[in-house]
Short mmCIF file of C-alpha atoms in Angstrom, two decimals:
data_model
loop_
_atom_site.label_atom_id
_atom_site.label_comp_id
_atom_site.label_asym_id
_atom_site.label_seq_id
_atom_site.Cartn_x
_atom_site.Cartn_y
_atom_site.Cartn_z
CA MET A 123 0.00 0.00 0.03
CA THR A 124 1.47 3.31 -1.07
CA THR A 125 0.69 6.62 0.38
CA THR A 126 0.41 10.03 -1.36
CA ALA A 127 0.03 13.43 -0.06
CA ASP A 128 -3.70 13.03 -0.37
CA SER A 129 -4.01 9.73 1.49
CA PRO A 130 -3.01 9.24 5.08
CA ALA A 131 -0.49 6.63 6.13
CA PRO A 132 -2.06 3.27 7.08
CA THR A 133 -2.80 2.72 10.66
CA LYS A 134 -1.51 -0.24 12.73
CA SER A 135 -5.09 -1.45 13.02
CA ALA A 136 -5.76 -1.54 9.24
CA ALA A 137 -3.64 -4.60 8.59
CA SER A 138 -4.84 -6.26 11.75
CA ALA A 139 -8.42 -5.57 10.79
CA GLU A 140 -7.93 -7.06 7.28
CA ARG A 141 -6.39 -10.27 8.73
CA ALA A 142 -9.13 -10.41 11.44
CA HIS A 143 -11.84 -10.06 8.72
CA LEU A 144 -10.38 -12.76 6.52
CA ALA A 145 -9.97 -15.21 9.45
CA THR A 146 -13.57 -14.58 10.44
CA VAL A 147 -15.20 -15.12 7.01
CA ARG A 148 -13.15 -18.21 6.35
CA MET A 149 -13.99 -20.02 9.61
CA SER A 150 -17.02 -22.19 10.06
CA ILE A 151 -19.43 -21.24 12.80
CA ALA A 152 -18.43 -24.43 14.76
CA ASP A 153 -14.83 -23.28 14.67
CA ILE A 154 -15.75 -19.83 15.75
CA ALA A 155 -17.80 -21.11 18.65
CA ARG A 156 -15.03 -23.47 19.62
CA PHE A 157 -12.44 -20.68 19.51
CA LEU A 158 -14.50 -18.32 21.62
CA GLN A 159 -15.43 -21.09 24.06
CA GLU A 160 -11.81 -21.95 24.45
CA ASN A 161 -10.63 -18.34 24.93
CA LEU A 162 -13.57 -16.68 26.69
CA GLY A 163 -15.28 -19.62 28.25
CA GLN A 164 -18.70 -21.14 27.62
CA ARG A 165 -20.56 -18.73 29.83
CA LEU A 166 -19.15 -15.57 28.34
CA THR A 167 -19.68 -16.86 24.81
CA ALA A 168 -23.35 -17.60 25.69
CA ARG A 169 -23.60 -14.07 27.10
CA ILE A 170 -22.40 -12.58 23.80
CA THR A 171 -25.17 -14.42 21.96
CA ASN A 172 -27.94 -13.73 24.56
CA ILE A 173 -28.65 -17.33 25.32
CA ASN A 174 -29.36 -18.68 28.81
CA ASP A 175 -28.13 -22.23 28.34
CA ALA A 176 -24.31 -22.06 28.06
CA ARG A 177 -24.21 -25.70 27.09
CA GLN A 178 -25.62 -24.70 23.71
CA VAL A 179 -22.34 -23.10 22.85
CA GLY A 180 -20.66 -26.56 23.27
CA LYS A 181 -23.23 -28.01 20.76
CA TRP A 182 -22.37 -25.24 18.33
CA ALA A 183 -18.66 -25.85 18.82
CA SER A 184 -19.06 -29.58 18.20
CA GLY A 185 -21.17 -28.99 15.14
CA THR A 186 -24.20 -30.86 16.42
CA SER A 187 -26.34 -27.78 16.17
CA ALA A 188 -26.13 -24.30 14.62
CA PRO A 189 -26.91 -20.95 16.21
CA ARG A 190 -29.70 -18.72 15.05
CA GLN A 191 -28.71 -15.99 12.59
CA GLU A 192 -28.56 -13.22 15.26
CA ALA A 193 -26.32 -15.48 17.49
CA GLU A 194 -24.06 -16.22 14.53
CA GLU A 195 -23.69 -12.56 13.75
CA ARG A 196 -22.69 -11.91 17.39
CA LEU A 197 -20.17 -14.78 17.36
CA ARG A 198 -18.65 -13.62 14.14
CA ALA A 199 -18.42 -9.98 15.37
CA ALA A 200 -16.86 -11.15 18.66
CA LEU A 201 -14.30 -13.23 16.80
CA GLN A 202 -13.38 -10.47 14.47
CA VAL A 203 -12.77 -8.02 17.18
CA PHE A 204 -10.88 -10.61 19.37
CA GLN A 205 -8.67 -11.43 16.36
CA LEU A 206 -8.02 -7.78 15.70
CA ILE A 207 -6.83 -7.24 19.25
CA GLN A 208 -4.88 -10.60 19.36
CA ASP A 209 -3.09 -9.81 16.06
CA ALA A 210 -1.77 -6.46 17.34
CA GLU A 211 -1.19 -7.53 20.99
CA SER A 212 -1.63 -11.03 22.42
CA LEU A 213 -4.20 -13.71 23.24
CA TYR A 214 -4.28 -12.63 26.91
CA THR A 215 -4.70 -8.91 26.00
CA ALA A 216 -7.52 -9.72 23.62
CA ARG A 217 -9.35 -11.72 26.37
CA ALA A 218 -8.88 -8.94 28.92
CA TRP A 219 -9.94 -6.26 26.42
CA MET A 220 -13.10 -8.18 25.54
CA ILE A 221 -14.26 -8.58 29.17
CA GLY A 222 -12.97 -5.34 30.79
CA MET A 223 -14.75 -2.00 31.10
CA ASN A 224 -13.96 0.23 28.17
CA PRO A 225 -14.02 4.01 28.45
CA GLN A 226 -14.75 4.37 24.71
CA LEU A 227 -17.87 2.26 25.31
CA GLN A 228 -19.19 4.17 28.31
CA ASP A 229 -17.42 1.82 30.59
CA GLU A 230 -19.24 -1.28 29.22
CA ALA A 231 -17.31 -4.45 28.37
CA PRO A 232 -16.96 -4.96 24.61
CA LEU A 233 -18.62 -8.40 24.90
CA THR A 234 -21.72 -6.67 26.47
CA VAL A 235 -21.87 -4.21 23.64
CA ILE A 236 -21.62 -6.97 21.03
CA ALA A 237 -24.44 -8.78 22.87
CA ASP A 238 -26.44 -5.60 22.49
CA GLY A 239 -25.85 -5.71 18.69
CA ARG A 240 -23.58 -2.64 18.57
CA PHE A 241 -20.80 -4.21 16.53
CA ARG A 242 -19.51 -1.11 14.95
CA ASP A 243 -19.00 0.67 18.23
CA VAL A 244 -16.86 -2.21 19.43
CA MET A 245 -14.76 -2.27 16.24
CA VAL A 246 -14.21 1.42 16.43
CA ALA A 247 -12.99 1.05 20.02
CA ALA A 248 -10.77 -1.89 19.10
CA ARG A 249 -9.24 -0.01 16.23
CA ALA A 250 -8.59 3.02 18.50
CA TYR A 251 -7.04 0.75 21.16
CA VAL A 252 -4.73 -0.86 18.60
CA ASP A 253 -3.71 2.47 17.19
CA GLY A 254 -2.98 3.84 20.71
CA GLY A 255 -5.90 6.12 21.01
#
């Protein structure tokens, strides 16, 4: 990617965001559920998707059932944000970032904001974090 006087230099988050997007669209929903279950736990993954029975996440992860469309959208958004932070920082930082209070999100945890369906807000906050803002 070249820059000109008219275009700003690429941000650190741009490359991480592209890699996160590619990983998210290439993974099956079972793989996504499994990854989130392994890295956030079954209960937090269930919370992201607004389901009460956390065991359902295990069924999605094993491929024995599939989530509703709304739950799949939340799982994919959560993975994409997680991958963005992990790519730029580390697995542990990504987990902490997802569950911790975030000042850019009015002190809500990003996973709660994803559960509310505000995916763009979380992505904007994640990019700002990666870019040091």
